Amino acid sequence: MRTSPRRIGLLGGITWHSTLVYETLLHEGVAETLPGRTADLVIRHYDFGAIAAAQEAGEWDGLAATFGRDARWLVDGGAEAILICANTMHVIADEVEAAAQVPVINVIDETAAAIRAAGLSTVALLGTGFTMRMPFYRERLAAGGVEALVPDEPRLAEVHSLIYDKLARGVVEDEGRALTRKATAELVARGAGGVIAGCTEIPMVMTAEDVDVPYFDALALHAQAAVRFALED
């Protein structure tokens, strides 16, 4: 075990609420193993409004170029691995890793590993409309032996709206809690044995205490993997 943590680069601000949770979990995780020490981080924090507009316009190539350039900047600042602090932006994870030339710790891989360890193969996936509609997340889970079920329309659109119109702005309401629980219950009825909180804002309205099936907090699993990387020999 190392006596000082490796430096981790965060591509954050997607949203700022979740980036603060990442930072907290990383610091706490390092301190738990190395009392008196905290995580060694370098951070590129984005204006979420600009990111959201680019996502809506489908400017994924431009986002990949920006994130790749910024990841390289973090590496120049000493980062030995990169965390993309958002599930949706893992659509460009391979491009970011190619640009950075250091590992991008992938939230999908870490989530799939936790699901397999729990003995499950089919789970519900709640996230942004991009995460649920685009194939990248479900295909990478499938490569890890996990099938993900997503809501049908219009429920899918309702979850997406909850994330961008409410949670990304820090607005947490009972209606959001009811929606995520209802969406999860519908997917469990279709055969899901657990649920992935596949957006870093979902835990704002749904935690393990709110569901009757295994709950996989992708953000927490991602942060745990980063702590392991920071501390391993």
PDB file of C-alpha atoms in Angstrom:
ATOM      1  CA  MET A   1       0.000   0.000   0.000  1.00  0.00           C
ATOM      2  CA  ARG A   2       1.283   3.437  -0.901  1.00  0.00           C
ATOM      3  CA  THR A   3       2.019   6.018   1.772  1.00  0.00           C
ATOM      4  CA  SER A   4       0.804   8.871  -0.461  1.00  0.00           C
ATOM      5  CA  PRO A   5      -1.965   8.778  -3.084  1.00  0.00           C
ATOM      6  CA  ARG A   6      -1.514   8.967  -6.823  1.00  0.00           C
ATOM      7  CA  ARG A   7      -2.832  12.152  -8.402  1.00  0.00           C
ATOM      8  CA  ILE A   8      -6.224  11.835 -10.120  1.00  0.00           C
ATOM      9  CA  GLY A   9      -7.553  14.227 -12.761  1.00  0.00           C
ATOM     10  CA  LEU A  10     -11.262  15.069 -12.674  1.00  0.00           C
ATOM     11  CA  LEU A  11     -13.275  16.302 -15.623  1.00  0.00           C
ATOM     12  CA  GLY A  12     -16.115  17.757 -13.568  1.00  0.00           C
ATOM     13  CA  GLY A  13     -18.860  20.301 -13.415  1.00  0.00           C
ATOM     14  CA  ILE A  14     -21.224  17.932 -15.156  1.00  0.00           C
ATOM     15  CA  THR A  15     -22.971  18.921 -12.783  1.00  0.00           C
ATOM     16  CA  TRP A  16     -21.255  20.776  -9.959  1.00  0.00           C
ATOM     17  CA  HIS A  17     -23.410  18.993  -7.363  1.00  0.00           C
ATOM     18  CA  SER A  18     -22.069  15.590  -8.343  1.00  0.00           C
ATOM     19  CA  THR A  19     -18.504  16.851  -8.674  1.00  0.00           C
ATOM     20  CA  LEU A  20     -18.589  17.899  -5.035  1.00  0.00           C
ATOM     21  CA  VAL A  21     -19.774  14.401  -4.122  1.00  0.00           C
ATOM     22  CA  TYR A  22     -16.900  12.901  -6.119  1.00  0.00           C
ATOM     23  CA  GLU A  23     -14.394  15.098  -4.302  1.00  0.00           C
ATOM     24  CA  THR A  24     -15.863  14.228  -0.902  1.00  0.00           C
ATOM     25  CA  LEU A  25     -15.813  10.483  -1.573  1.00  0.00           C
ATOM     26  CA  LEU A  26     -12.251  10.605  -2.912  1.00  0.00           C
ATOM     27  CA  HIS A  27     -10.959  12.540   0.088  1.00  0.00           C
ATOM     28  CA  GLU A  28     -12.827  10.322   2.548  1.00  0.00           C
ATOM     29  CA  GLY A  29     -11.671   7.150   0.813  1.00  0.00           C
ATOM     30  CA  VAL A  30      -8.004   8.121   0.930  1.00  0.00           C
ATOM     31  CA  ALA A  31      -8.227   9.360   4.519  1.00  0.00           C
ATOM     32  CA  GLU A  32      -9.835   6.104   5.642  1.00  0.00           C
ATOM     33  CA  THR A  33      -6.783   4.152   4.507  1.00  0.00           C
ATOM     34  CA  LEU A  34      -4.131   6.820   5.094  1.00  0.00           C
ATOM     35  CA  PRO A  35      -5.163   8.783   8.201  1.00  0.00           C
ATOM     36  CA  GLY A  36      -4.053  12.369   7.944  1.00  0.00           C
ATOM     37  CA  ARG A  37      -3.871  12.287   4.148  1.00  0.00           C
ATOM     38  CA  THR A  38      -6.446  13.294   1.515  1.00  0.00           C
ATOM     39  CA  ALA A  39      -6.851  12.769  -2.200  1.00  0.00           C
ATOM     40  CA  ASP A  40      -4.417  14.464  -4.591  1.00  0.00           C
ATOM     41  CA  LEU A  41      -6.602  15.971  -7.315  1.00  0.00           C
ATOM     42  CA  VAL A  42      -6.404  18.238 -10.339  1.00  0.00           C
ATOM     43  CA  ILE A  43      -9.742  19.396 -11.703  1.00  0.00           C
ATOM     44  CA  ARG A  44     -11.161  20.892 -14.884  1.00  0.00           C
ATOM     45  CA  HIS A  45     -14.581  22.174 -13.872  1.00  0.00           C
ATOM     46  CA  TYR A  46     -16.939  22.957 -16.772  1.00  0.00           C
ATOM     47  CA  ASP A  47     -19.843  25.352 -17.183  1.00  0.00           C
ATOM     48  CA  PHE A  48     -22.645  22.799 -17.237  1.00  0.00           C
ATOM     49  CA  GLY A  49     -24.906  25.057 -19.282  1.00  0.00           C
ATOM     50  CA  ALA A  50     -22.428  24.996 -22.160  1.00  0.00           C
ATOM     51  CA  ILE A  51     -22.022  21.209 -21.916  1.00  0.00           C
ATOM     52  CA  ALA A  52     -25.778  20.644 -21.851  1.00  0.00           C
ATOM     53  CA  ALA A  53     -26.275  22.846 -24.922  1.00  0.00           C
ATOM     54  CA  ALA A  54     -23.605  20.908 -26.832  1.00  0.00           C
ATOM     55  CA  GLN A  55     -25.211  17.606 -25.834  1.00  0.00           C
ATOM     56  CA  GLU A  56     -28.620  18.770 -26.983  1.00  0.00           C
ATOM     57  CA  ALA A  57     -27.115  19.852 -30.323  1.00  0.00           C
ATOM     58  CA  GLY A  58     -25.442  16.468 -30.758  1.00  0.00           C
ATOM     59  CA  GLU A  59     -21.959  17.979 -30.809  1.00  0.00           C
ATOM     60  CA  TRP A  60     -20.294  14.837 -29.476  1.00  0.00           C
ATOM     61  CA  ASP A  61     -17.204  15.158 -31.667  1.00  0.00           C
ATOM     62  CA  GLY A  62     -16.609  18.669 -30.391  1.00  0.00           C
ATOM     63  CA  LEU A  63     -17.106  17.551 -26.807  1.00  0.00           C
ATOM     64  CA  ALA A  64     -14.668  14.681 -27.357  1.00  0.00           C
ATOM     65  CA  ALA A  65     -12.051  17.112 -28.658  1.00  0.00           C
ATOM     66  CA  THR A  66     -12.574  19.472 -25.722  1.00  0.00           C
ATOM     67  CA  PHE A  67     -12.522  16.766 -23.074  1.00  0.00           C
ATOM     68  CA  GLY A  68      -9.524  15.087 -24.676  1.00  0.00           C
ATOM     69  CA  ARG A  69      -7.569  18.332 -24.725  1.00  0.00           C
ATOM     70  CA  ASP A  70      -8.500  19.079 -21.135  1.00  0.00           C
ATOM     71  CA  ALA A  71      -7.630  15.549 -20.018  1.00  0.00           C
ATOM     72  CA  ARG A  72      -4.178  16.034 -21.534  1.00  0.00           C
ATOM     73  CA  TRP A  73      -3.925  19.300 -19.572  1.00  0.00           C
ATOM     74  CA  LEU A  74      -4.701  17.392 -16.378  1.00  0.00           C
ATOM     75  CA  VAL A  75      -2.021  14.843 -17.234  1.00  0.00           C
ATOM     76  CA  ASP A  76       0.450  17.672 -17.799  1.00  0.00           C
ATOM     77  CA  GLY A  77      -0.494  18.728 -14.270  1.00  0.00           C
ATOM     78  CA  GLY A  78       0.528  15.334 -12.915  1.00  0.00           C
ATOM     79  CA  ALA A  79      -2.661  13.256 -13.169  1.00  0.00           C
ATOM     80  CA  GLU A  80      -1.995   9.525 -13.515  1.00  0.00           C
ATOM     81  CA  ALA A  81      -5.622   8.642 -14.312  1.00  0.00           C
ATOM     82  CA  ILE A  82      -8.758  10.505 -15.373  1.00  0.00           C
ATOM     83  CA  LEU A  83     -12.288  10.465 -13.986  1.00  0.00           C
ATOM     84  CA  ILE A  84     -15.086  11.760 -16.202  1.00  0.00           C
ATOM     85  CA  CYS A  85     -17.542  12.878 -13.532  1.00  0.00           C
ATOM     86  CA  ALA A  86     -20.700  12.051 -15.477  1.00  0.00           C
ATOM     87  CA  ASN A  87     -22.231   8.859 -16.830  1.00  0.00           C
ATOM     88  CA  THR A  88     -23.428  10.374 -20.106  1.00  0.00           C
ATOM     89  CA  MET A  89     -20.029  11.776 -21.018  1.00  0.00           C
ATOM     90  CA  HIS A  90     -18.589   8.254 -21.002  1.00  0.00           C
ATOM     91  CA  VAL A  91     -19.885   8.151 -24.564  1.00  0.00           C
ATOM     92  CA  ILE A  92     -16.528   9.781 -25.396  1.00  0.00           C
ATOM     93  CA  ALA A  93     -14.412   7.906 -22.821  1.00  0.00           C
ATOM     94  CA  ASP A  94     -12.338   6.071 -25.435  1.00  0.00           C
ATOM     95  CA  GLU A  95     -11.481   9.321 -27.226  1.00  0.00           C
ATOM     96  CA  VAL A  96     -10.497  10.951 -23.942  1.00  0.00           C
ATOM     97  CA  GLU A  97      -8.260   8.034 -23.012  1.00  0.00           C
ATOM     98  CA  ALA A  98      -6.576   8.113 -26.411  1.00  0.00           C
ATOM     99  CA  ALA A  99      -5.849  11.822 -25.994  1.00  0.00           C
ATOM    100  CA  ALA A 100      -4.719  11.608 -22.377  1.00  0.00           C
ATOM    101  CA  GLN A 101      -2.545   8.502 -22.748  1.00  0.00           C
ATOM    102  CA  VAL A 102      -3.353   7.504 -19.159  1.00  0.00           C
ATOM    103  CA  PRO A 103      -6.202   5.308 -17.911  1.00  0.00           C
ATOM    104  CA  VAL A 104      -9.738   6.662 -17.898  1.00  0.00           C
ATOM    105  CA  ILE A 105     -11.401   4.838 -15.019  1.00  0.00           C
ATOM    106  CA  ASN A 106     -14.674   3.828 -16.641  1.00  0.00           C
ATOM    107  CA  VAL A 107     -17.880   4.123 -14.616  1.00  0.00           C
ATOM    108  CA  ILE A 108     -19.659   1.539 -16.792  1.00  0.00           C
ATOM    109  CA  ASP A 109     -17.006  -1.124 -16.233  1.00  0.00           C
ATOM    110  CA  GLU A 110     -17.017  -0.544 -12.480  1.00  0.00           C
ATOM    111  CA  THR A 111     -20.800  -0.739 -12.339  1.00  0.00           C
ATOM    112  CA  ALA A 112     -20.895  -3.937 -14.395  1.00  0.00           C
ATOM    113  CA  ALA A 113     -18.326  -5.525 -12.081  1.00  0.00           C
ATOM    114  CA  ALA A 114     -20.414  -4.676  -9.009  1.00  0.00           C
ATOM    115  CA  ILE A 115     -23.555  -6.107 -10.611  1.00  0.00           C
ATOM    116  CA  ARG A 116     -21.768  -9.343 -11.502  1.00  0.00           C
ATOM    117  CA  ALA A 117     -20.358  -9.578  -7.977  1.00  0.00           C
ATOM    118  CA  ALA A 118     -23.926  -9.334  -6.674  1.00  0.00           C
ATOM    119  CA  GLY A 119     -24.879 -12.323  -8.828  1.00  0.00           C
ATOM    120  CA  LEU A 120     -27.180 -10.371 -11.136  1.00  0.00           C
ATOM    121  CA  SER A 121     -27.336 -10.258 -14.910  1.00  0.00           C
ATOM    122  CA  THR A 122     -30.353  -8.042 -15.659  1.00  0.00           C
ATOM    123  CA  VAL A 123     -30.888  -4.621 -14.106  1.00  0.00           C
ATOM    124  CA  ALA A 124     -32.809  -1.403 -14.602  1.00  0.00           C
ATOM    125  CA  LEU A 125     -30.889   1.637 -15.857  1.00  0.00           C
ATOM    126  CA  LEU A 126     -32.001   5.149 -14.961  1.00  0.00           C
ATOM    127  CA  GLY A 127     -30.024   8.028 -16.413  1.00  0.00           C
ATOM    128  CA  THR A 128     -30.253  10.868 -18.872  1.00  0.00           C
ATOM    129  CA  GLY A 129     -32.098  10.385 -22.122  1.00  0.00           C
ATOM    130  CA  PHE A 130     -28.711  10.206 -23.847  1.00  0.00           C
ATOM    131  CA  THR A 131     -27.514   7.423 -21.550  1.00  0.00           C
ATOM    132  CA  MET A 132     -30.758   5.471 -21.882  1.00  0.00           C
ATOM    133  CA  ARG A 133     -31.355   5.959 -25.626  1.00  0.00           C
ATOM    134  CA  MET A 134     -27.825   5.788 -27.026  1.00  0.00           C
ATOM    135  CA  PRO A 135     -26.285   2.312 -27.196  1.00  0.00           C
ATOM    136  CA  PHE A 136     -22.879   3.020 -25.632  1.00  0.00           C
ATOM    137  CA  TYR A 137     -23.844   2.378 -22.004  1.00  0.00           C
ATOM    138  CA  ARG A 138     -25.969  -0.713 -22.547  1.00  0.00           C
ATOM    139  CA  GLU A 139     -23.470  -2.207 -25.008  1.00  0.00           C
ATOM    140  CA  ARG A 140     -20.551  -1.788 -22.604  1.00  0.00           C
ATOM    141  CA  LEU A 141     -22.610  -3.311 -19.792  1.00  0.00           C
ATOM    142  CA  ALA A 142     -23.485  -6.187 -22.112  1.00  0.00           C
ATOM    143  CA  ALA A 143     -19.793  -6.722 -22.843  1.00  0.00           C
ATOM    144  CA  GLY A 144     -19.400  -7.094 -19.078  1.00  0.00           C
ATOM    145  CA  GLY A 145     -22.194  -9.668 -18.893  1.00  0.00           C
ATOM    146  CA  VAL A 146     -25.013  -7.368 -17.804  1.00  0.00           C
ATOM    147  CA  GLU A 147     -28.294  -6.618 -19.588  1.00  0.00           C
ATOM    148  CA  ALA A 148     -29.800  -3.206 -18.857  1.00  0.00           C
ATOM    149  CA  LEU A 149     -33.496  -2.417 -19.234  1.00  0.00           C
ATOM    150  CA  VAL A 150     -34.545   1.198 -19.747  1.00  0.00           C
ATOM    151  CA  PRO A 151     -37.973   2.829 -19.422  1.00  0.00           C
ATOM    152  CA  ASP A 152     -40.337   3.048 -22.337  1.00  0.00           C
ATOM    153  CA  GLU A 153     -41.522   6.421 -23.581  1.00  0.00           C
ATOM    154  CA  PRO A 154     -42.884   8.684 -22.219  1.00  0.00           C
ATOM    155  CA  ARG A 155     -41.404   7.571 -18.872  1.00  0.00           C
ATOM    156  CA  LEU A 156     -37.891   7.807 -20.297  1.00  0.00           C
ATOM    157  CA  ALA A 157     -38.465  11.408 -21.335  1.00  0.00           C
ATOM    158  CA  GLU A 158     -39.862  12.209 -17.887  1.00  0.00           C
ATOM    159  CA  VAL A 159     -36.692  10.918 -16.190  1.00  0.00           C
ATOM    160  CA  HIS A 160     -34.520  12.925 -18.591  1.00  0.00           C
ATOM    161  CA  SER A 161     -36.522  16.072 -17.881  1.00  0.00           C
ATOM    162  CA  LEU A 162     -36.234  15.483 -14.139  1.00  0.00           C
ATOM    163  CA  ILE A 163     -32.446  15.383 -14.420  1.00  0.00           C
ATOM    164  CA  TYR A 164     -31.912  18.415 -16.645  1.00  0.00           C
ATOM    165  CA  ASP A 165     -34.771  20.657 -15.551  1.00  0.00           C
ATOM    166  CA  LYS A 166     -34.691  19.926 -11.828  1.00  0.00           C
ATOM    167  CA  LEU A 167     -31.759  17.976 -10.393  1.00  0.00           C
ATOM    168  CA  ALA A 168     -29.050  19.695 -12.441  1.00  0.00           C
ATOM    169  CA  ARG A 169     -30.319  22.946 -10.946  1.00  0.00           C
ATOM    170  CA  GLY A 170     -30.356  21.575  -7.409  1.00  0.00           C
ATOM    171  CA  VAL A 171     -34.156  21.318  -7.252  1.00  0.00           C
ATOM    172  CA  VAL A 172     -35.174  18.203  -5.295  1.00  0.00           C
ATOM    173  CA  GLU A 173     -38.901  17.556  -4.964  1.00  0.00           C
ATOM    174  CA  ASP A 174     -41.146  14.713  -3.871  1.00  0.00           C
ATOM    175  CA  GLU A 175     -42.377  14.377  -7.454  1.00  0.00           C
ATOM    176  CA  GLY A 176     -38.882  13.429  -8.536  1.00  0.00           C
ATOM    177  CA  ARG A 177     -38.622  10.803  -5.840  1.00  0.00           C
ATOM    178  CA  ALA A 178     -41.977   9.355  -6.870  1.00  0.00           C
ATOM    179  CA  LEU A 179     -40.989   9.292 -10.539  1.00  0.00           C
ATOM    180  CA  THR A 180     -37.719   7.392 -10.043  1.00  0.00           C
ATOM    181  CA  ARG A 181     -39.393   4.862  -7.762  1.00  0.00           C
ATOM    182  CA  LYS A 182     -42.206   4.340 -10.260  1.00  0.00           C
ATOM    183  CA  ALA A 183     -39.776   3.957 -13.171  1.00  0.00           C
ATOM    184  CA  THR A 184     -37.752   1.431 -11.185  1.00  0.00           C
ATOM    185  CA  ALA A 185     -40.834  -0.571 -10.203  1.00  0.00           C
ATOM    186  CA  GLU A 186     -41.934  -0.760 -13.840  1.00  0.00           C
ATOM    187  CA  LEU A 187     -38.536  -2.101 -14.901  1.00  0.00           C
ATOM    188  CA  VAL A 188     -38.466  -4.610 -12.035  1.00  0.00           C
ATOM    189  CA  ALA A 189     -41.842  -5.842 -13.284  1.00  0.00           C
ATOM    190  CA  ARG A 190     -40.174  -6.392 -16.674  1.00  0.00           C
ATOM    191  CA  GLY A 191     -37.463  -8.566 -15.118  1.00  0.00           C
ATOM    192  CA  ALA A 192     -34.816  -6.269 -13.666  1.00  0.00           C
ATOM    193  CA  GLY A 193     -33.203  -7.714 -10.556  1.00  0.00           C
ATOM    194  CA  GLY A 194     -31.577  -4.449  -9.477  1.00  0.00           C
ATOM    195  CA  VAL A 195     -31.294  -0.801 -10.491  1.00  0.00           C
ATOM    196  CA  ILE A 196     -28.388   1.361 -11.617  1.00  0.00           C
ATOM    197  CA  ALA A 197     -28.410   5.002 -10.578  1.00  0.00           C
ATOM    198  CA  GLY A 198     -26.832   5.713 -13.952  1.00  0.00           C
ATOM    199  CA  CYS A 199     -26.775   9.472 -13.633  1.00  0.00           C
ATOM    200  CA  THR A 200     -24.759  11.174 -10.928  1.00  0.00           C
ATOM    201  CA  GLU A 201     -27.861  13.183  -9.924  1.00  0.00           C
ATOM    202  CA  ILE A 202     -30.220  10.214  -9.462  1.00  0.00           C
ATOM    203  CA  PRO A 203     -29.053   9.649  -5.836  1.00  0.00           C
ATOM    204  CA  MET A 204     -30.455  13.093  -5.048  1.00  0.00           C
ATOM    205  CA  VAL A 205     -33.940  11.561  -5.332  1.00  0.00           C
ATOM    206  CA  MET A 206     -33.412   7.804  -4.973  1.00  0.00           C
ATOM    207  CA  THR A 207     -31.147   5.804  -2.670  1.00  0.00           C
ATOM    208  CA  ALA A 208     -30.914   2.146  -1.694  1.00  0.00           C
ATOM    209  CA  GLU A 209     -33.537   2.724   1.007  1.00  0.00           C
ATOM    210  CA  ASP A 210     -36.098   3.677  -1.635  1.00  0.00           C
ATOM    211  CA  VAL A 211     -36.110   0.403  -3.587  1.00  0.00           C
ATOM    212  CA  ASP A 212     -36.649  -3.268  -2.780  1.00  0.00           C
ATOM    213  CA  VAL A 213     -33.938  -4.552  -5.131  1.00  0.00           C
ATOM    214  CA  PRO A 214     -30.120  -4.160  -5.115  1.00  0.00           C
ATOM    215  CA  TYR A 215     -29.129  -0.571  -5.842  1.00  0.00           C
ATOM    216  CA  PHE A 216     -25.980   0.322  -7.732  1.00  0.00           C
ATOM    217  CA  ASP A 217     -24.836   3.918  -7.284  1.00  0.00           C
ATOM    218  CA  ALA A 218     -22.577   4.397 -10.298  1.00  0.00           C
ATOM    219  CA  LEU A 219     -21.002   7.562  -8.866  1.00  0.00           C
ATOM    220  CA  ALA A 220     -20.039   5.856  -5.600  1.00  0.00           C
ATOM    221  CA  LEU A 221     -18.682   2.792  -7.409  1.00  0.00           C
ATOM    222  CA  HIS A 222     -16.676   5.054  -9.709  1.00  0.00           C
ATOM    223  CA  ALA A 223     -15.186   6.974  -6.807  1.00  0.00           C
ATOM    224  CA  GLN A 224     -14.305   3.746  -4.983  1.00  0.00           C
ATOM    225  CA  ALA A 225     -12.425   2.532  -8.053  1.00  0.00           C
ATOM    226  CA  ALA A 226     -10.516   5.810  -8.207  1.00  0.00           C
ATOM    227  CA  VAL A 227      -9.518   5.485  -4.562  1.00  0.00           C
ATOM    228  CA  ARG A 228      -8.234   1.968  -5.236  1.00  0.00           C
ATOM    229  CA  PHE A 229      -6.176   3.267  -8.153  1.00  0.00           C
ATOM    230  CA  ALA A 230      -4.804   6.118  -6.047  1.00  0.00           C
ATOM    231  CA  LEU A 231      -3.652   3.780  -3.287  1.00  0.00           C
ATOM    232  CA  GLU A 232      -2.607   0.571  -4.992  1.00  0.00           C
ATOM    233  CA  ASP A 233       1.106  -0.276  -5.250  1.00  0.00           C
TER     234      ASP A 233
END
